[in-house]
Amino acid sequence: EPEVTQTPSHQVTQMGQEVILRCVPISNHLYFYWYRQILGQKVEFLVSFYNNEISEKSEIFDDQFSVERPDGSNFTLKIRSTKLEDSAMYFCASRQGGYTFGSGTRLTVV
Amino acid sequence: GQQVMQIPQYQHVQEGEDFTTYCNSSTTLSNIQWYKQRPGGHPVFLIQLVKSGEVKKQKRLTFQFGEAKKNSSLHITATQTTDVGTYFCAGPLTSYDKVIFGPGTSLSVIP
């Protein structure tokens, strides 16, 4: 069964630092997404990416966030200057019909 | 904006009892998707329903999409401890839209 792979599984960072979360979507999928889930809360949409550009972003996805597909296989989420409230599980997903989610990166900002 | 609601928020059942979670959208959806998230895990896609009034079964799970394509339900017959987790419904407005997740129903099964 094809998988979406995310690294690292856990990242601890100091407030104000930059972090890059990495994802390898399923190779023949065309739509890519980042979602986040604050502990115990629902899964929230951050951004969708299609044809090498952002197709939609939520109000959470402010100027501190950016996404890239640098080499045709990786899909990254960068947070430029992390805040405490950025602590969450970040899920990458790719889609062909239903979404396939990666196992997530737990980001802890201290 | 589009909102997706689910009830109940929590459900505790005795093993062997049935379980149902209900999902309602404020807007008509092009499809409805259901996901299961085990404690500490990530959402795992279960099924997608597309047609108005559609009913699909996966072993002990029955999924239903309402006639107006604004509500859905997931019914589990004779729950088992392996059914423990949070069940999310999620739906896009259009086929190419992002999905909006409901808040989930957390199921506990008492052996």
CSV table of C-alpha atoms in Angstrom, one decimal:
chain,number,residue,atom,x,y,z
A,1,GLU,CA,0.0,0.0,0.0
A,2,PRO,CA,1.6,3.3,-1.0
A,3,GLU,CA,2.3,5.7,1.9
A,4,VAL,CA,2.9,9.3,2.6
A,5,THR,CA,6.1,9.7,4.5
A,6,GLN,CA,6.8,12.5,6.9
A,7,THR,CA,10.0,13.4,8.7
A,8,PRO,CA,10.9,14.1,11.4
A,9,SER,CA,8.3,12.3,13.6
A,10,HIS,CA,9.0,14.7,16.4
A,11,GLN,CA,10.7,18.1,16.4
A,12,VAL,CA,11.4,20.3,19.4
A,13,THR,CA,12.3,23.9,18.7
A,14,GLN,CA,12.8,27.1,20.5
A,15,MET,CA,10.3,29.9,20.0
A,16,GLY,CA,11.4,32.2,17.2
A,17,GLN,CA,13.3,29.4,15.4
A,18,GLU,CA,12.6,28.3,11.9
A,19,VAL,CA,11.5,24.7,11.2
A,20,ILE,CA,11.0,22.7,8.1
A,21,LEU,CA,8.7,19.8,8.0
A,22,ARG,CA,9.2,17.3,5.2
A,23,CYS,CA,6.8,15.1,3.4
A,24,VAL,CA,7.1,12.6,0.5
A,25,PRO,CA,3.6,12.3,-1.0
A,26,ILE,CA,2.4,9.3,-3.1
A,27,SER,CA,4.1,9.6,-6.4
A,28,ASN,CA,1.2,9.6,-8.8
A,29,HIS,CA,-1.0,11.9,-6.6
A,30,LEU,CA,-1.4,15.5,-7.9
A,31,TYR,CA,-2.9,17.3,-4.9
A,32,PHE,CA,-1.0,17.9,-1.7
A,33,TYR,CA,-2.1,19.3,1.6
A,34,TRP,CA,-0.9,20.3,5.0
A,35,TYR,CA,-3.2,20.0,8.0
A,36,ARG,CA,-2.5,20.4,11.6
A,37,GLN,CA,-4.1,19.0,14.8
A,38,ILE,CA,-3.6,20.7,18.1
A,39,LEU,CA,-3.7,18.1,20.8
A,40,GLY,CA,-7.2,16.8,21.4
A,41,GLN,CA,-8.7,19.1,18.8
A,42,LYS,CA,-9.9,18.6,15.3
A,43,VAL,CA,-7.9,18.4,12.1
A,44,GLU,CA,-7.5,21.9,10.6
A,45,PHE,CA,-6.7,22.7,7.0
A,46,LEU,CA,-3.6,24.8,6.4
A,47,VAL,CA,-2.9,24.8,2.7
A,48,SER,CA,-3.4,22.9,-0.6
A,49,PHE,CA,-0.9,22.6,-3.4
A,50,TYR,CA,-1.5,21.7,-7.0
A,51,ASN,CA,0.5,22.1,-10.1
A,52,ASN,CA,3.5,23.5,-8.2
A,53,GLU,CA,1.6,26.3,-6.6
A,54,ILE,CA,-0.7,27.0,-3.6
A,55,SER,CA,-4.3,26.5,-4.7
A,56,GLU,CA,-5.9,27.5,-1.3
A,57,LYS,CA,-4.8,28.5,2.1
A,58,SER,CA,-6.6,29.0,5.4
A,59,GLU,CA,-6.4,32.0,7.7
A,60,ILE,CA,-4.0,30.0,9.9
A,61,PHE,CA,-1.5,29.9,7.0
A,62,ASP,CA,-0.1,33.4,7.5
A,63,ASP,CA,3.2,34.9,6.3
A,64,GLN,CA,5.1,32.8,8.7
A,65,PHE,CA,4.2,29.7,6.7
A,66,SER,CA,5.4,28.6,3.3
A,67,VAL,CA,5.3,25.5,1.3
A,68,GLU,CA,7.6,24.2,-1.4
A,69,ARG,CA,8.0,21.2,-3.7
A,70,PRO,CA,11.7,21.7,-4.3
A,71,ASP,CA,12.6,18.6,-6.3
A,72,GLY,CA,9.4,17.0,-7.6
A,73,SER,CA,9.1,14.4,-4.8
A,74,ASN,CA,9.5,16.2,-1.5
A,75,PHE,CA,6.8,18.6,-0.2
A,76,THR,CA,7.9,20.9,2.7
A,77,LEU,CA,6.2,23.1,5.2
A,78,LYS,CA,8.4,25.9,6.6
A,79,ILE,CA,7.5,27.9,9.6
A,80,ARG,CA,9.8,31.0,9.7
A,81,SER,CA,9.6,32.1,13.3
A,82,THR,CA,7.8,29.6,15.5
A,83,LYS,CA,5.4,30.6,18.2
A,84,LEU,CA,4.2,28.5,21.2
A,85,GLU,CA,0.8,28.2,19.7
A,86,ASP,CA,2.3,26.4,16.6
A,87,SER,CA,2.8,23.3,18.8
A,88,ALA,CA,0.7,20.7,17.1
A,89,MET,CA,0.8,17.5,15.0
A,90,TYR,CA,1.3,18.5,11.4
A,91,PHE,CA,0.0,16.1,8.8
A,92,CYS,CA,0.8,16.0,5.2
A,93,ALA,CA,-1.7,14.4,2.8
A,94,SER,CA,-1.9,13.6,-0.8
A,95,ARG,CA,-5.0,12.8,-2.7
A,96,GLN,CA,-6.5,10.6,-5.4
A,97,GLY,CA,-10.1,10.4,-4.2
A,98,GLY,CA,-9.8,10.0,-0.5
A,99,TYR,CA,-6.8,11.5,1.3
A,100,THR,CA,-3.8,9.5,2.3
A,101,PHE,CA,-2.3,11.1,5.4
A,102,GLY,CA,1.3,10.7,6.6
A,103,SER,CA,1.9,9.7,10.2
A,104,GLY,CA,2.6,13.3,11.1
A,105,THR,CA,5.3,15.4,12.7
A,106,ARG,CA,4.8,16.4,16.3
A,107,LEU,CA,6.1,19.9,16.6
A,108,THR,CA,6.8,21.2,20.1
A,109,VAL,CA,7.7,24.8,20.5
A,110,VAL,CA,9.3,25.7,23.8
B,1,GLY,CA,-17.9,29.5,5.8
B,2,GLN,CA,-18.5,25.8,5.5
B,3,GLN,CA,-18.9,24.0,8.9
B,4,VAL,CA,-19.0,20.3,9.6
B,5,MET,CA,-20.5,19.2,12.8
B,6,GLN,CA,-20.5,15.7,14.5
B,7,ILE,CA,-22.4,14.2,17.4
B,8,PRO,CA,-21.8,12.8,19.8
B,9,GLN,CA,-18.4,14.2,20.9
B,10,TYR,CA,-17.8,11.1,23.0
B,11,GLN,CA,-19.4,7.7,23.2
B,12,HIS,CA,-18.6,4.9,25.6
B,13,VAL,CA,-20.1,1.5,24.7
B,14,GLN,CA,-19.8,-2.0,26.1
B,15,GLU,CA,-18.1,-4.4,23.7
B,16,GLY,CA,-20.7,-5.9,21.5
B,17,GLU,CA,-23.0,-2.9,21.5
B,18,ASP,CA,-23.7,-0.9,18.4
B,19,PHE,CA,-22.4,2.6,17.8
B,20,THR,CA,-23.5,5.5,15.6
B,21,THR,CA,-22.0,8.9,14.8
B,22,TYR,CA,-23.7,11.6,12.9
B,23,CYS,CA,-22.2,14.2,10.7
B,24,ASN,CA,-23.9,17.4,9.4
B,25,SER,CA,-22.6,20.0,7.1
B,26,SER,CA,-23.8,23.6,6.8
B,27,THR,CA,-23.5,23.3,3.0
B,28,THR,CA,-24.1,20.7,0.3
B,29,LEU,CA,-21.0,18.5,-0.2
B,30,SER,CA,-19.8,16.9,-3.4
B,31,ASN,CA,-18.8,13.9,-1.3
B,32,ILE,CA,-18.3,12.8,2.3
B,33,GLN,CA,-15.3,11.0,3.6
B,34,TRP,CA,-14.8,9.1,6.8
B,35,TYR,CA,-11.5,8.7,8.7
B,36,LYS,CA,-10.5,6.8,11.8
B,37,GLN,CA,-7.7,8.1,14.1
B,38,ARG,CA,-6.4,5.7,16.7
B,39,PRO,CA,-5.0,7.3,19.9
B,40,GLY,CA,-1.6,8.8,19.0
B,41,GLY,CA,-2.0,8.0,15.3
B,42,HIS,CA,-2.9,9.7,12.2
B,43,PRO,CA,-6.2,9.9,10.3
B,44,VAL,CA,-6.8,6.8,8.1
B,45,PHE,CA,-9.1,7.0,5.2
B,46,LEU,CA,-12.1,4.6,5.6
B,47,ILE,CA,-14.5,5.4,2.8
B,48,GLN,CA,-15.9,8.0,0.4
B,49,LEU,CA,-19.5,8.4,-0.5
B,50,VAL,CA,-20.5,10.4,-3.5
B,51,LYS,CA,-24.1,9.8,-4.5
B,52,SER,CA,-27.1,11.2,-2.7
B,53,GLY,CA,-28.7,8.5,-0.5
B,54,GLU,CA,-25.7,6.2,-0.9
B,55,VAL,CA,-25.1,3.4,1.6
B,56,LYS,CA,-21.9,1.5,1.7
B,57,LYS,CA,-20.8,-1.3,4.0
B,58,GLN,CA,-17.4,-2.5,5.2
B,59,LYS,CA,-17.8,-5.6,7.3
B,60,ARG,CA,-19.4,-4.3,10.6
B,61,LEU,CA,-19.4,-0.6,9.4
B,62,THR,CA,-22.3,1.0,7.5
B,63,PHE,CA,-21.9,4.4,6.0
B,64,GLN,CA,-24.8,6.5,4.7
B,65,PHE,CA,-24.9,9.8,2.8
B,66,GLY,CA,-28.1,11.8,3.1
B,67,GLU,CA,-30.4,12.6,0.3
B,68,ALA,CA,-29.6,16.3,0.4
B,69,LYS,CA,-25.8,15.5,0.6
B,70,LYS,CA,-25.5,17.5,3.8
B,71,ASN,CA,-25.5,14.8,6.4
B,72,SER,CA,-24.0,11.4,6.9
B,73,SER,CA,-23.7,8.6,9.5
B,74,LEU,CA,-21.4,5.8,10.4
B,75,HIS,CA,-22.9,2.8,12.2
B,76,ILE,CA,-20.7,0.1,13.8
B,77,THR,CA,-22.5,-3.2,14.6
B,78,ALA,CA,-21.3,-5.2,17.6
B,79,THR,CA,-18.3,-3.0,18.5
B,80,GLN,CA,-14.9,-4.6,19.3
B,81,THR,CA,-12.0,-3.1,21.3
B,82,THR,CA,-10.2,-2.6,17.9
B,83,ASP,CA,-12.9,-0.1,17.0
B,84,VAL,CA,-11.5,2.4,19.6
B,85,GLY,CA,-10.5,5.7,18.2
B,86,THR,CA,-11.9,9.0,16.9
B,87,TYR,CA,-14.1,8.9,13.8
B,88,PHE,CA,-14.0,12.0,11.7
B,89,CYS,CA,-16.2,12.9,8.8
B,90,ALA,CA,-14.8,15.3,6.2
B,91,GLY,CA,-16.2,16.9,3.1
B,92,PRO,CA,-15.3,19.2,0.3
B,93,LEU,CA,-17.7,21.6,-1.4
B,94,THR,CA,-16.4,20.5,-4.8
B,95,SER,CA,-14.5,17.6,-6.0
B,96,TYR,CA,-11.3,19.6,-6.1
B,97,ASP,CA,-11.8,21.5,-2.8
B,98,LYS,CA,-10.0,20.9,0.4
B,99,VAL,CA,-11.9,18.8,2.9
B,100,ILE,CA,-13.2,20.3,6.1
B,101,PHE,CA,-13.1,17.9,9.0
B,102,GLY,CA,-15.7,17.6,11.6
B,103,PRO,CA,-14.6,17.6,15.3
B,104,GLY,CA,-14.8,13.9,15.5
B,105,THR,CA,-16.5,11.3,17.7
B,106,SER,CA,-14.3,9.6,20.2
B,107,LEU,CA,-15.3,6.0,20.7
B,108,SER,CA,-14.3,4.0,23.8
B,109,VAL,CA,-15.2,0.3,24.0
B,110,ILE,CA,-15.3,-1.3,27.4
B,111,PRO,CA,-14.4,-5.0,27.2
